[in-house]
Amino acid sequence: MKLEDRVAFVTGGGSGIGRAICELFASEGALVVAADLIPERAVETAERIVSAGGTALGLEIDVADAGKVERAIDAAIAEYGRIDILVNNAGLSVGDRITDLDEARWDLNIDVVLNGVYICSRLVIPGMAERQSGVILNIGSVNGLLAIGESAYSAAKAGMVNLTQNMAIHYGDDGIRVNLIAPGTIRTPIWDERLKAEPGAFEQLAPWYPLGRIGTPDDIAKAALFLCSDDASWITGVALPVDGGLTAGNYRFNKDLQGVREKPAT
Ligand SMILES: NC(=O)c1ccc[n+]([C@@H]2O[C@H](COP(=O)([O-])OP(=O)(O)OC[C@H]3O[C@@H](n4cnc5c(N)ncnc54)[C@H](O)[C@@H]3O)[C@@H](O)[C@H]2O)c1
């Protein structure tokens, strides 16, 4: 078991990637706190874990609200005594080009995606530093590594990369490792609205991926397990794309280029 008796606090743990991380971590011996804006979802994740023989607690949290974060962290510590692993996974994405984005929607992206990491991490780090041991994993996005739309969300995700690096250098000597995973397209409920408008979106996206498919929540959970376990004990400050090769280069451009080269001379 890679996470025996570690206490893992996962924001956005009621759905998609967060739920997959909660379930995989629990199966590796972690005591899991699934925390979500929608408490019923968090409780459902915990119930799934308990009925599979694991240990878990479902809690309400709003990562953009320091008071609510503090209450959830206190409840987790009251139950399990400490937090060893924090996974900053909660997220949403609203809007695209800045000229179509009002300030409220800009703020919502930044508040949840970027400020949420700041709020949750600063409340958990002192306990980790006291024990000289802890892991923080931020779930960023390929959108934070290059421009592929969704301006506010992407700017917030890019901010997460730098915040990850700064936290890694500031708290390494407190025994805390801080890393980020940048997922490519993953089949989760975050896509529900878009799929309603564009039912073929996943089929349209798959050919952009060198590995020929979009990802699953488990693809991310497995990388998260590695980075949060002692197998990664000398890894901190990295932004790891888990994206089927999307950001390795421009695959479609490359294919077009080969097509041009392969054309017989006229
Ligand atoms: N699915 C993808 O294609 C994809 C790609 C790259 C990155 N990501 C990132 O992965 C993370 C998880 O996304 P997902 O795809 O599993 O989405 P999801 O919608 O299935 O899950 C996100 C969860 O976060 C919760 N949440 C939203 N706002 C919150 C808040 N203020 N406080 C607490 N919880 C809140 C939601 O209730 C939901 O349960 C997000 O950070 C997302 O940006 C997803």
Coordinates of C-alpha atoms and ligand atoms in Angstrom, one line a residue:
M1 CA 0.0 0.0 0.0
K2 CA 1.5 3.3 -1.1
L3 CA -0.4 5.6 1.2
E4 CA -0.9 3.5 4.3
D5 CA -2.6 5.7 7.1
R6 CA -1.9 9.0 5.3
V7 CA -4.7 11.5 5.6
A8 CA -5.5 12.9 2.1
F9 CA -7.8 16.0 1.8
V10 CA -9.1 16.3 -1.8
T11 CA -11.0 19.4 -2.9
G12 CA -13.6 18.8 -5.6
G13 CA -13.7 15.3 -4.4
G14 CA -17.3 14.8 -5.2
S15 CA -16.9 14.3 -9.0
G16 CA -14.7 13.4 -11.9
I17 CA -11.0 13.5 -11.3
G18 CA -11.3 14.3 -7.6
R19 CA -13.5 11.3 -7.0
A20 CA -11.1 9.0 -8.9
I21 CA -8.2 10.3 -6.8
C22 CA -10.2 9.8 -3.6
E23 CA -11.0 6.2 -4.5
L24 CA -7.5 5.3 -5.7
F25 CA -5.9 6.8 -2.6
A26 CA -8.3 5.0 -0.3
S27 CA -7.5 1.7 -2.1
E28 CA -3.8 2.4 -1.3
G29 CA -4.6 2.8 2.4
A30 CA -5.2 6.6 2.7
L31 CA -7.8 8.0 5.1
V32 CA -9.6 10.2 2.6
V33 CA -11.5 13.5 3.1
A34 CA -13.6 14.3 0.0
A35 CA -14.5 18.0 0.2
D36 CA -16.8 19.6 -2.4
L37 CA -19.0 22.6 -3.0
I38 CA -21.9 20.1 -3.4
P39 CA -21.9 18.2 -0.1
E40 CA -24.1 15.4 -1.3
R41 CA -21.5 14.5 -3.9
A42 CA -18.7 14.6 -1.3
V43 CA -20.8 12.3 0.9
E44 CA -21.4 9.9 -2.0
T45 CA -17.7 9.6 -2.7
A46 CA -17.1 8.8 1.0
E47 CA -19.9 6.2 0.9
R48 CA -18.5 4.5 -2.2
I49 CA -15.1 4.3 -0.4
V50 CA -16.5 3.0 2.8
S51 CA -18.6 0.4 1.0
A52 CA -15.4 -0.8 -0.8
G53 CA -13.8 -1.3 2.6
G54 CA -11.9 2.0 2.9
T55 CA -12.0 5.0 5.3
A56 CA -13.4 8.3 4.2
L57 CA -15.3 11.4 5.2
G58 CA -17.4 13.7 2.9
L59 CA -17.4 17.4 3.7
E60 CA -18.8 20.6 2.3
I61 CA -16.2 23.2 1.3
D62 CA -16.1 26.3 -0.9
V63 CA -12.4 26.7 -1.8
A64 CA -12.9 30.4 -2.6
D65 CA -14.2 31.1 1.0
A66 CA -11.5 31.1 3.6
G67 CA -14.0 30.7 6.5
K68 CA -15.6 27.6 4.9
V69 CA -12.2 26.1 4.1
E70 CA -11.1 26.6 7.7
R71 CA -14.2 24.8 9.0
A72 CA -13.7 21.9 6.6
I73 CA -10.0 21.6 7.6
D74 CA -10.9 21.7 11.3
A75 CA -13.5 19.0 10.8
A76 CA -11.0 16.8 8.9
I77 CA -8.4 17.3 11.7
A78 CA -11.0 16.5 14.4
E79 CA -11.7 13.2 12.6
Y80 CA -8.2 12.1 11.5
G81 CA -5.8 14.2 13.5
R82 CA -3.8 15.9 10.7
I83 CA -3.6 16.4 6.9
D84 CA -0.7 14.7 5.2
I85 CA -1.7 15.3 1.6
L86 CA -3.7 18.2 0.1
V87 CA -5.0 17.8 -3.4
N88 CA -6.1 21.2 -4.8
N89 CA -8.5 19.8 -7.5
A90 CA -11.7 21.8 -7.2
G91 CA -12.4 23.7 -10.4
L92 CA -14.8 25.1 -12.9
S93 CA -14.5 26.9 -16.2
V94 CA -16.8 29.6 -17.3
G95 CA -16.5 31.8 -20.5
D96 CA -13.9 32.1 -23.2
R97 CA -12.7 35.3 -24.9
I98 CA -12.2 38.3 -22.6
T99 CA -14.4 40.5 -24.7
D100 CA -17.3 38.1 -24.0
L101 CA -16.5 37.7 -20.3
D102 CA -18.0 40.1 -17.7
E103 CA -16.0 40.8 -14.5
A104 CA -18.2 38.5 -12.4
R105 CA -17.3 35.5 -14.5
W106 CA -13.6 36.5 -14.7
D107 CA -13.5 36.8 -10.9
L108 CA -15.3 33.4 -10.5
N109 CA -12.6 31.6 -12.5
I110 CA -9.8 33.3 -10.6
D111 CA -11.5 32.9 -7.2
V112 CA -12.1 29.2 -7.5
V113 CA -9.2 28.0 -9.6
L114 CA -6.3 30.2 -8.4
N115 CA -7.3 31.8 -5.1
G116 CA -8.7 28.4 -3.9
V117 CA -5.2 27.0 -4.1
Y118 CA -3.8 29.9 -2.1
I119 CA -6.5 29.7 0.5
C120 CA -6.4 25.9 1.1
S121 CA -2.6 25.6 1.0
R122 CA -1.9 28.4 3.4
L123 CA -4.2 26.9 6.0
V124 CA -2.7 23.4 5.6
I125 CA 1.0 24.2 5.4
P126 CA 1.6 25.2 9.0
G127 CA 0.6 21.8 10.3
M128 CA 2.7 20.0 7.7
A129 CA 5.7 22.2 8.5
E130 CA 5.3 21.4 12.2
R131 CA 5.5 17.7 11.4
Q132 CA 8.2 18.3 8.8
S133 CA 6.2 16.3 6.3
G134 CA 3.5 16.9 3.7
V135 CA 2.6 16.8 0.1
I136 CA 0.5 19.3 -1.9
L137 CA -0.7 18.3 -5.4
N138 CA -2.3 20.9 -7.6
I139 CA -4.5 19.8 -10.5
G140 CA -3.8 22.4 -13.2
S141 CA -4.5 22.0 -16.9
V142 CA -2.8 22.0 -20.3
N143 CA -4.7 25.3 -20.6
G144 CA -2.2 26.8 -18.1
L145 CA 0.8 25.8 -20.3
L146 CA -0.3 27.3 -23.7
A147 CA -3.1 29.2 -25.3
I148 CA -6.0 26.9 -26.1
G149 CA -9.0 29.0 -25.2
E150 CA -10.9 29.8 -22.0
S151 CA -8.9 32.9 -21.1
A152 CA -9.8 33.4 -17.4
Y153 CA -9.6 29.7 -16.6
S154 CA -6.3 29.4 -18.4
A155 CA -4.8 32.5 -16.8
A156 CA -5.7 31.0 -13.4
K157 CA -4.3 27.6 -14.3
A158 CA -1.1 29.3 -15.5
G159 CA -0.9 31.1 -12.2
M160 CA -1.1 27.7 -10.4
V161 CA 2.1 26.6 -12.2
N162 CA 4.1 29.5 -10.7
L163 CA 2.4 29.2 -7.3
T164 CA 3.4 25.5 -7.3
Q165 CA 7.0 26.4 -8.0
N166 CA 7.1 29.1 -5.3
M167 CA 5.5 26.9 -2.7
A168 CA 8.0 24.2 -3.6
I169 CA 11.0 26.4 -3.0
H170 CA 9.5 28.1 0.1
Y171 CA 8.5 25.0 2.0
G172 CA 11.0 22.3 0.8
D173 CA 13.0 22.7 3.9
D174 CA 9.8 22.2 6.0
G175 CA 9.6 18.7 4.5
I176 CA 6.8 19.7 2.1
R177 CA 6.7 18.7 -1.6
V178 CA 4.5 20.7 -4.0
N179 CA 3.7 19.5 -7.6
L180 CA 1.2 20.1 -10.3
I181 CA -0.5 17.8 -12.9
A182 CA -1.6 19.4 -16.1
P183 CA -4.3 17.2 -17.5
G184 CA -5.4 17.2 -21.1
T185 CA -9.1 16.5 -22.0
I186 CA -10.6 14.1 -19.5
R187 CA -14.1 12.6 -19.7
T188 CA -15.8 14.1 -16.6
P189 CA -19.0 16.0 -15.8
I190 CA -17.1 19.3 -16.2
W191 CA -17.9 18.8 -19.9
D192 CA -21.6 18.2 -19.5
E193 CA -22.7 21.7 -20.6
R194 CA -20.4 21.7 -23.6
L195 CA -21.4 18.2 -24.7
K196 CA -25.1 19.3 -24.6
A197 CA -24.3 22.0 -27.2
E198 CA -21.6 19.9 -29.1
P199 CA -22.4 16.2 -28.6
G200 CA -19.4 15.2 -30.9
A201 CA -16.8 17.3 -29.0
F202 CA -14.8 14.4 -27.6
E203 CA -14.6 12.7 -31.1
Q204 CA -13.5 16.0 -32.5
L205 CA -10.8 16.4 -29.9
A206 CA -9.4 12.9 -29.9
P207 CA -7.4 13.3 -33.2
W208 CA -5.4 16.1 -31.6
Y209 CA -3.9 13.7 -29.2
P210 CA -0.8 11.7 -30.4
L211 CA -1.9 8.8 -28.2
G212 CA -5.2 8.8 -30.2
R213 CA -7.7 9.2 -27.4
I214 CA -8.9 11.6 -24.7
G215 CA -8.1 10.8 -21.0
T216 CA -10.0 9.2 -18.2
P217 CA -10.1 10.3 -14.5
D218 CA -8.0 7.2 -13.7
D219 CA -5.2 8.4 -16.0
I220 CA -4.9 11.4 -13.7
A221 CA -5.4 9.5 -10.4
K222 CA -2.5 7.2 -11.2
A223 CA -0.2 10.1 -11.8
A224 CA -1.5 11.7 -8.6
L225 CA -0.8 8.6 -6.6
F226 CA 2.8 8.6 -7.9
L227 CA 3.4 12.2 -7.0
C228 CA 1.8 12.0 -3.6
S229 CA 3.6 8.7 -2.6
D230 CA 7.1 8.3 -1.3
D231 CA 8.0 7.0 -4.8
A232 CA 8.3 10.7 -5.7
S233 CA 10.2 11.7 -2.5
W234 CA 12.8 13.7 -4.5
I235 CA 10.3 15.4 -6.8
T236 CA 9.0 18.9 -6.1
G237 CA 8.1 22.0 -8.1
V238 CA 7.2 20.1 -11.3
A239 CA 4.3 20.7 -13.7
L240 CA 3.7 17.2 -15.2
P241 CA 1.5 17.1 -18.3
V242 CA -0.7 14.0 -18.3
D243 CA -2.2 14.7 -21.7
G244 CA -1.6 11.9 -24.2
G245 CA 1.2 14.0 -25.8
L246 CA -1.0 17.0 -26.6
T247 CA 1.6 19.6 -25.4
A248 CA 4.7 17.7 -26.7
G249 CA 4.3 19.5 -30.0
N250 CA 1.7 20.4 -32.6
Y251 CA 0.6 17.0 -33.8
R252 CA -1.9 18.1 -36.4
F253 CA 0.5 20.7 -37.8
N254 CA 3.1 17.9 -38.0
K255 CA 0.7 15.6 -39.8
D256 CA -0.2 18.4 -42.3
L257 CA 3.5 19.1 -42.8
Q258 CA 4.2 15.4 -43.6
G259 CA 1.3 15.5 -46.0
V260 CA 2.9 18.4 -47.8
R261 CA 6.2 16.6 -47.9
E262 CA 4.7 13.4 -49.2
K263 CA 2.9 15.1 -52.1
P264 CA 4.5 14.0 -55.4
A265 CA 6.3 16.9 -57.2
T266 CA 4.3 18.2 -60.1
Ligands
LIG1 N1 -12.0 17.3 -17.3 C1 -11.0 17.9 -18.0 O1 -11.0 17.8 -19.2 C2 -10.0 18.6 -17.3 C3 -8.8 19.0 -18.0 C4 -7.8 19.7 -17.4 C5 -8.0 20.1 -16.0 N2 -9.1 19.7 -15.3 C6 -9.2 20.1 -13.9 O2 -9.4 19.0 -13.1 C7 -10.1 19.4 -11.9 C8 -11.3 18.5 -11.7 O3 -12.2 18.7 -12.8 P1 -13.2 17.6 -13.3 O4 -13.0 17.4 -14.7 O5 -13.1 16.4 -12.4 O6 -14.6 18.4 -13.1 P2 -15.9 18.0 -12.3 O7 -16.9 19.1 -12.7 O8 -16.3 16.6 -12.6 O9 -15.5 18.1 -10.8 C9 -15.1 19.4 -10.2 C10 -15.7 19.4 -8.8 O10 -15.2 20.6 -8.2 C11 -16.3 21.1 -7.4 N3 -16.2 22.5 -7.2 C12 -16.5 23.5 -8.0 N4 -16.3 24.7 -7.5 C13 -15.9 24.4 -6.2 C14 -15.6 25.3 -5.1 N5 -15.7 26.6 -5.1 N6 -15.2 24.7 -3.9 C15 -15.2 23.3 -3.8 N7 -15.5 22.5 -4.8 C16 -15.8 23.0 -6.0 C17 -17.6 20.7 -8.2 O11 -18.7 20.7 -7.4 C18 -17.2 19.3 -8.7 O12 -17.6 18.3 -7.9 C19 -10.4 20.9 -12.2 O13 -9.5 21.7 -11.5 C20 -10.3 21.1 -13.6 O14 -10.0 22.4 -14.0 C21 -10.1 19.0 -15.9

